[in-house]
XYZ file of C-alpha atoms in Angstrom:
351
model
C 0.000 0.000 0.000
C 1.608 3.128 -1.074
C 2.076 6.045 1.714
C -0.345 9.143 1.206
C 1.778 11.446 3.149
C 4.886 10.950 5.349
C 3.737 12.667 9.087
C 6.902 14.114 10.773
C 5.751 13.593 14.570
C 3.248 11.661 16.280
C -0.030 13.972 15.997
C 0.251 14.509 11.936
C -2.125 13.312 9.978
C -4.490 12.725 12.711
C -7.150 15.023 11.247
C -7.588 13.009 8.456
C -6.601 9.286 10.243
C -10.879 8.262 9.555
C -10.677 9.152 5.500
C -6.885 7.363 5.191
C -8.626 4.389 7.381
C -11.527 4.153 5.155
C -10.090 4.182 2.016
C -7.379 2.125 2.671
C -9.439 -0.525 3.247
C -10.934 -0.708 -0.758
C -7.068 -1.557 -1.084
C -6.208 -4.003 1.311
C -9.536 -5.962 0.183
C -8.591 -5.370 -3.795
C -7.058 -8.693 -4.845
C -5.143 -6.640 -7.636
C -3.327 -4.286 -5.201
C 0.125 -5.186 -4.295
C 1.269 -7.738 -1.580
C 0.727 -5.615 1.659
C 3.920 -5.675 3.721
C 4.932 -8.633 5.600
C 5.477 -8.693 9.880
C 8.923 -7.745 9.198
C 11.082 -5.135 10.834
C 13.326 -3.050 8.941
C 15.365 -0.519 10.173
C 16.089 1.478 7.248
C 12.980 2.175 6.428
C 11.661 3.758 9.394
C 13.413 7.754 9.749
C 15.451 7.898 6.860
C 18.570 10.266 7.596
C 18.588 9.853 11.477
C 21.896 8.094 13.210
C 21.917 4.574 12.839
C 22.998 4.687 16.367
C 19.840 6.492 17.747
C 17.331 4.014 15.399
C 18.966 1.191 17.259
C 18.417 2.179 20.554
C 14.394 3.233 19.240
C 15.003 -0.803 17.869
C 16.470 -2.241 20.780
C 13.519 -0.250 23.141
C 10.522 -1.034 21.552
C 11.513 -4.979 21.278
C 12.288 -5.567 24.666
C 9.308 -3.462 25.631
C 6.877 -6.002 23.724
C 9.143 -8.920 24.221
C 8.654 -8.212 28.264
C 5.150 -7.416 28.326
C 4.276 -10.674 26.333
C 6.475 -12.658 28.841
C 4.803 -11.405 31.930
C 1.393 -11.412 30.289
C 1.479 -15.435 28.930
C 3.639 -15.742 32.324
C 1.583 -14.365 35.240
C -1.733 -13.518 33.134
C -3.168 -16.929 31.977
C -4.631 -19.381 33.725
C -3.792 -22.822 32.918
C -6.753 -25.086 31.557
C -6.393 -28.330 30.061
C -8.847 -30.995 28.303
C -9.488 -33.934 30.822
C -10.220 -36.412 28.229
C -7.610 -35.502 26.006
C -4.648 -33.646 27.740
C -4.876 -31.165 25.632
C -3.595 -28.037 26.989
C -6.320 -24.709 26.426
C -4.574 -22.379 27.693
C -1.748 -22.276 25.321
C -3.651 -23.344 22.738
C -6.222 -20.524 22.975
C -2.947 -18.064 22.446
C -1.990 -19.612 19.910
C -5.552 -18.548 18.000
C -6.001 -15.579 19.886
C -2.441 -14.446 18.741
C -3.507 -14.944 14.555
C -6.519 -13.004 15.645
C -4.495 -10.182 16.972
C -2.167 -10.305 13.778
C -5.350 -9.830 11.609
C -6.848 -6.552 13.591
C -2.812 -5.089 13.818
C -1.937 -6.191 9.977
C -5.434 -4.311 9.245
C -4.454 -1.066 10.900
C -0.755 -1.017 9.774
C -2.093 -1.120 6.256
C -5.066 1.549 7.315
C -3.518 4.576 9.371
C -1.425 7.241 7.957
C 0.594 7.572 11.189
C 4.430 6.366 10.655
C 4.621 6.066 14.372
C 1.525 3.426 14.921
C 2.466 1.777 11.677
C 5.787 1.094 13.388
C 4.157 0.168 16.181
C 2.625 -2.537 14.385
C 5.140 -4.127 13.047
C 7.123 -4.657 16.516
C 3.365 -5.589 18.133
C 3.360 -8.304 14.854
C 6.880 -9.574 14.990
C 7.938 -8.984 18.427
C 4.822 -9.140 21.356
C 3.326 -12.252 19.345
C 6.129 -13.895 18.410
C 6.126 -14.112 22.498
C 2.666 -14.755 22.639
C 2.421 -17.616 20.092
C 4.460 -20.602 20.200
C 5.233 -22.990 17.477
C 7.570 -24.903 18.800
C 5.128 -25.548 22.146
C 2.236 -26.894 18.787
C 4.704 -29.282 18.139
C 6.355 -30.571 21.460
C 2.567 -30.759 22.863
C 1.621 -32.972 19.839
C 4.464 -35.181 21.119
C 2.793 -35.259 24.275
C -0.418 -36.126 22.833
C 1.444 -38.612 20.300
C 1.021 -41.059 23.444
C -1.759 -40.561 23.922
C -3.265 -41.728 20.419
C -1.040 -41.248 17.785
C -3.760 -39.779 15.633
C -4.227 -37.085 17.761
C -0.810 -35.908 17.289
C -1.466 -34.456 13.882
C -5.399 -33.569 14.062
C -3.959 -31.177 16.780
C -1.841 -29.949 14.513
C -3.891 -29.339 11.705
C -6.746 -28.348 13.607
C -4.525 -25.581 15.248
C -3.108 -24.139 12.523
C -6.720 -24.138 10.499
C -8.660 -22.455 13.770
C -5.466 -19.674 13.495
C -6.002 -19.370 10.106
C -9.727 -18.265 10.502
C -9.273 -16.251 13.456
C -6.716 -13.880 11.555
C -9.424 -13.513 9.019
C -11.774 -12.644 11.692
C -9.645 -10.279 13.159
C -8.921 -8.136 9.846
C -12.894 -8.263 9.175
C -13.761 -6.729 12.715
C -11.306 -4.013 12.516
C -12.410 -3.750 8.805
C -16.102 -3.734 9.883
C -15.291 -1.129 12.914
C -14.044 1.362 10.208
C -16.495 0.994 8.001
C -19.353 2.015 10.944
C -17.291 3.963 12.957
C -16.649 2.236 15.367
C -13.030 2.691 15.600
C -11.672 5.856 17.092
C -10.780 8.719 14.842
C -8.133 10.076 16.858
C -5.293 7.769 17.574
C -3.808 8.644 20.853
C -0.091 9.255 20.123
C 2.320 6.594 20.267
C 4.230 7.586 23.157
C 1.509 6.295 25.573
C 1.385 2.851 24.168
C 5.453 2.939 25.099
C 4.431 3.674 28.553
C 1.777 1.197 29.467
C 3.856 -1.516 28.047
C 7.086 -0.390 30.864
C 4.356 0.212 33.465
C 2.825 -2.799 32.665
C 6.200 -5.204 33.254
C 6.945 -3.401 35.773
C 3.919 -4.341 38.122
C 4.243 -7.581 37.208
C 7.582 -7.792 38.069
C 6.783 -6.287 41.571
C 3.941 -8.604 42.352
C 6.247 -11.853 41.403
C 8.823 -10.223 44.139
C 6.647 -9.185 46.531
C 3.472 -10.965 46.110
C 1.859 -14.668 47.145
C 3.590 -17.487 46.029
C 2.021 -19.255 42.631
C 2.111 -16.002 40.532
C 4.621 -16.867 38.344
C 4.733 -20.637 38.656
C 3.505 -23.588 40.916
C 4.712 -23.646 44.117
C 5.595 -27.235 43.321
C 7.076 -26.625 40.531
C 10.784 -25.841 42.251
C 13.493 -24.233 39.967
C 17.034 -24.118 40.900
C 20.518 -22.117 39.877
C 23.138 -24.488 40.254
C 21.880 -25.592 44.031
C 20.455 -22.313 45.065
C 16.426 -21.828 44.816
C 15.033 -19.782 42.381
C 12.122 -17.057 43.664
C 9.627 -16.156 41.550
C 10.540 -12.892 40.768
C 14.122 -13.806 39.513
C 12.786 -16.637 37.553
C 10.392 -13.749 35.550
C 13.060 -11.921 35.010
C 14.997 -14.813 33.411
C 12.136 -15.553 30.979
C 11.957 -12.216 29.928
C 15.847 -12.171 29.091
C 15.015 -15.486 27.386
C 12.418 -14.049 25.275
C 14.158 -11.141 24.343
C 17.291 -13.185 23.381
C 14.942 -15.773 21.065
C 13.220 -12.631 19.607
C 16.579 -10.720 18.364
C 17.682 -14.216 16.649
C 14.601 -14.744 15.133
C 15.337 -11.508 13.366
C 18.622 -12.515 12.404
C 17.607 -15.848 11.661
C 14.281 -15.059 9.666
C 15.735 -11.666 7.748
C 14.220 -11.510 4.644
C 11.667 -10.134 2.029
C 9.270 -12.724 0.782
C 6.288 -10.672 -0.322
C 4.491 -12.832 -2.829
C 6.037 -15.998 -1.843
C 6.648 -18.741 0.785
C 8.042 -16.800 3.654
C 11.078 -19.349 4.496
C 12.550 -16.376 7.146
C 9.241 -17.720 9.371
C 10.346 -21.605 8.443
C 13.763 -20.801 9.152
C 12.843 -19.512 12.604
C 9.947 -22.261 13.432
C 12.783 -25.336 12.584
C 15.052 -23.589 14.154
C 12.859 -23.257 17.532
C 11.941 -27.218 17.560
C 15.969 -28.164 16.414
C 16.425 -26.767 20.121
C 13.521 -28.029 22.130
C 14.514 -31.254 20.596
C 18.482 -31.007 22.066
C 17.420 -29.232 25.314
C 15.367 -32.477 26.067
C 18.427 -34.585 24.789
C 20.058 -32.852 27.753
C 17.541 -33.552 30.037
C 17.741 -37.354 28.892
C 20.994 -37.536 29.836
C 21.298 -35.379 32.876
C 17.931 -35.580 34.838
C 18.336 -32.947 37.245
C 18.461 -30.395 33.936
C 14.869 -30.335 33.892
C 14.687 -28.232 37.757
C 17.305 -25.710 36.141
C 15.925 -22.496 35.438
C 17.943 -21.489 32.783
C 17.234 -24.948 30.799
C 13.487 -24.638 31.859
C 13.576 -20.917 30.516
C 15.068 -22.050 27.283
C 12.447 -24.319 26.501
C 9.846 -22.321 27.703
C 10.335 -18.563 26.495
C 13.471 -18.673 24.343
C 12.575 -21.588 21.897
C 8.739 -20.487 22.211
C 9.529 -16.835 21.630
C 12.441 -17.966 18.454
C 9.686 -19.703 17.115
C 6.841 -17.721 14.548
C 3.531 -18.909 14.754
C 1.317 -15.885 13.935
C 3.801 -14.756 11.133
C 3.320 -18.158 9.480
C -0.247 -17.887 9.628
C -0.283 -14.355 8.543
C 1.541 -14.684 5.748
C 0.059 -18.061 4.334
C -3.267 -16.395 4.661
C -2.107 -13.310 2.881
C -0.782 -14.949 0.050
C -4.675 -16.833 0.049
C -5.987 -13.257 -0.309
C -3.863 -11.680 -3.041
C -5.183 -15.052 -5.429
C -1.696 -16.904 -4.703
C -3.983 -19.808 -3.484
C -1.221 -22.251 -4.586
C 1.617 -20.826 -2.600
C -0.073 -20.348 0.143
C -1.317 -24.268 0.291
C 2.310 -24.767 0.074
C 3.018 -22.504 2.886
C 0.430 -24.138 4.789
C 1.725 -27.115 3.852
C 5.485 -26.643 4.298
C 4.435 -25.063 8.190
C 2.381 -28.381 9.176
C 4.832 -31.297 7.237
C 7.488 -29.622 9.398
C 5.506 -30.100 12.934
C 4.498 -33.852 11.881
C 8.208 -34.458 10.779
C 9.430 -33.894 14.500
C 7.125 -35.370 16.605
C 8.461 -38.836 17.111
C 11.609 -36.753 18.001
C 8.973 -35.508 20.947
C 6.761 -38.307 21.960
C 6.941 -38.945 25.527
């Protein structure tokens, strides 16, 4: 979608954000109009002729802002629920819908507002916060787990993951879609500089509850971590998975750079093999040393870095935006190439 105007600070172009929403959305619906832009994040593009020093500090800020907020939020936020019948895990199976479902509603107002500061905005909520919140690598180790179970459940929880994703991001582009269309959707975007705000206020209660709060906030009292031989608290073992997210976010942009509008995005593939290559040696380790498991660095890996490496929502995105710009046959081979990889490793995960 081509810019209508570039807005030099946060409150330009906010007089007419409702006419740039509403007709943007004739060209994110016209099958003819180019590929819209993928849940990358590119630095050069951003404030051309700034210091590259000062746009990777603005980089470096606003992805351990999301990164943070996503790990205390899937963390401390979400109550764990699980299938009796099947094992199935809910709760981190509902994120991983809800988290195509957010993609949809951000992917529709990237494309929709004229302000440079929320489109950026959207891009690090895309790649970054829901590349926390979503987890491929925990779709494939829990089909292991189900694997056990009945080995046809394995892959029907696959599939049926990864199809219920799919719909939800279409759901979420068609409420935000519908919301502009009867104005339901504010005019006036607040500037930026709040959302900034809520997300460091946001860790940072978090973070004080888990150090000064009840027991069971961050984990199950049962549920002992350890340092070498010294007990983990809560608090310390929040901040841990927040490094670890952080860290499995910045590779993921390493490992995934790339521009595949119009194609298969293999920067996502890269980053989802990549994520289940390590679950897959972190539980070698555990195999051969037991007491690896109780480690909070080793269950922080597996947990936050792997999960947060891994891109879920970008996979979905993107195979569902190649469906929508009448590339129907590379996006059943993204599709395709996303779930052969998840049924290829699960005998490496069976329990």
């Amino acid at each position: 979608m081509q810019e209508r105007r570039k807005s030099s600070g946060p409150l330009d172009g906010i007089e007419q954000l409702d006419d740039d929403l509403e007709s943007s959305l004739g060209e994110i619906t016209n099958v003819g109009s180019p590929t819209p832009m993928l849940p990358m994040v590119y630095l050069s593009t951003e404030t051309k002729g700034k210091k590259f020093s000062k746009e990777m500090i603005l980089h470096i800020k606003h992805s351990v802002l999301f990164a943070c907020a996503a790990e205390c939020f899937t963390t401390c936020c979400v109550p764990h629920w699980a299938h009796t019948s099947t094992g199935i895990n809910l709760s981190a199976t509902i994120l991983n819908i809800i988290g195509p479902f957010l993609e949809g509603i951000a992917f529709t107002l990237q494309n929709s507002t004229a302000q440079e500061d929320w489109k950026r905005a959207c891009r690090y909520f895309r790649s970054v916060f829901l590349g926390v919140f979503t987890s491929y690598c925990f779709m494939v180790d829990h089909a292991g787990d189900l694997a056990g179970r009945n080995g046809f459940l394995a892959p029907l929880y696959i599939l049926s993951t990864m199809c219920y994703a799919s719909v939800a991001f279409m759901l979420g582009q068609q409420l935000l879609k519908w919301s502009i269309e009867n104005r339901r959707f504010p005019r006036h975007l607040p500037p930026v500089i709040h959302l900034w705000n809520f997300l460091l206020l946001f860790s940072g209660i978090i973070v004080l509850i888990a150090l000064v709060g009840p027991k069971g906030f961050v984990r199950d009292p049962k549920d002992a971590h350890f340092l070498g031989t010294i007990l983990v608290n809560e608090a310390l073992e929040l901040i841990v998975g927040m490094i670890m997210s952080c860290g499995g976010i910045f590779l993921s942009m390493y490992i995934g750079y790339g521009k595949y509008e119009g194609t298969v995005d293999w920067g996502a593939w890269r980053c989802n093999t990549s994520s289940v290559i390590f679950l897959v040696l972190a539980y070698a380790l555990s195999y051969f040393l037991p007491n690896a498991v109780q480690n909070v660095i080793v269950a922080k890996f597996v947990s936050s870095f792997c999960g947060s490496l891994s891109c879920f929502s970008t996979a979905i995105s993107t195979t569902m935006i190649l469906a929508q710009t009448n590339q129907k046959q590379l996006a059943l081979i993204s599709f395709g190439v996303t779930a052969t990889t998840a049924l290829i490793f699960i005998p490496y995960l069976s329990k």
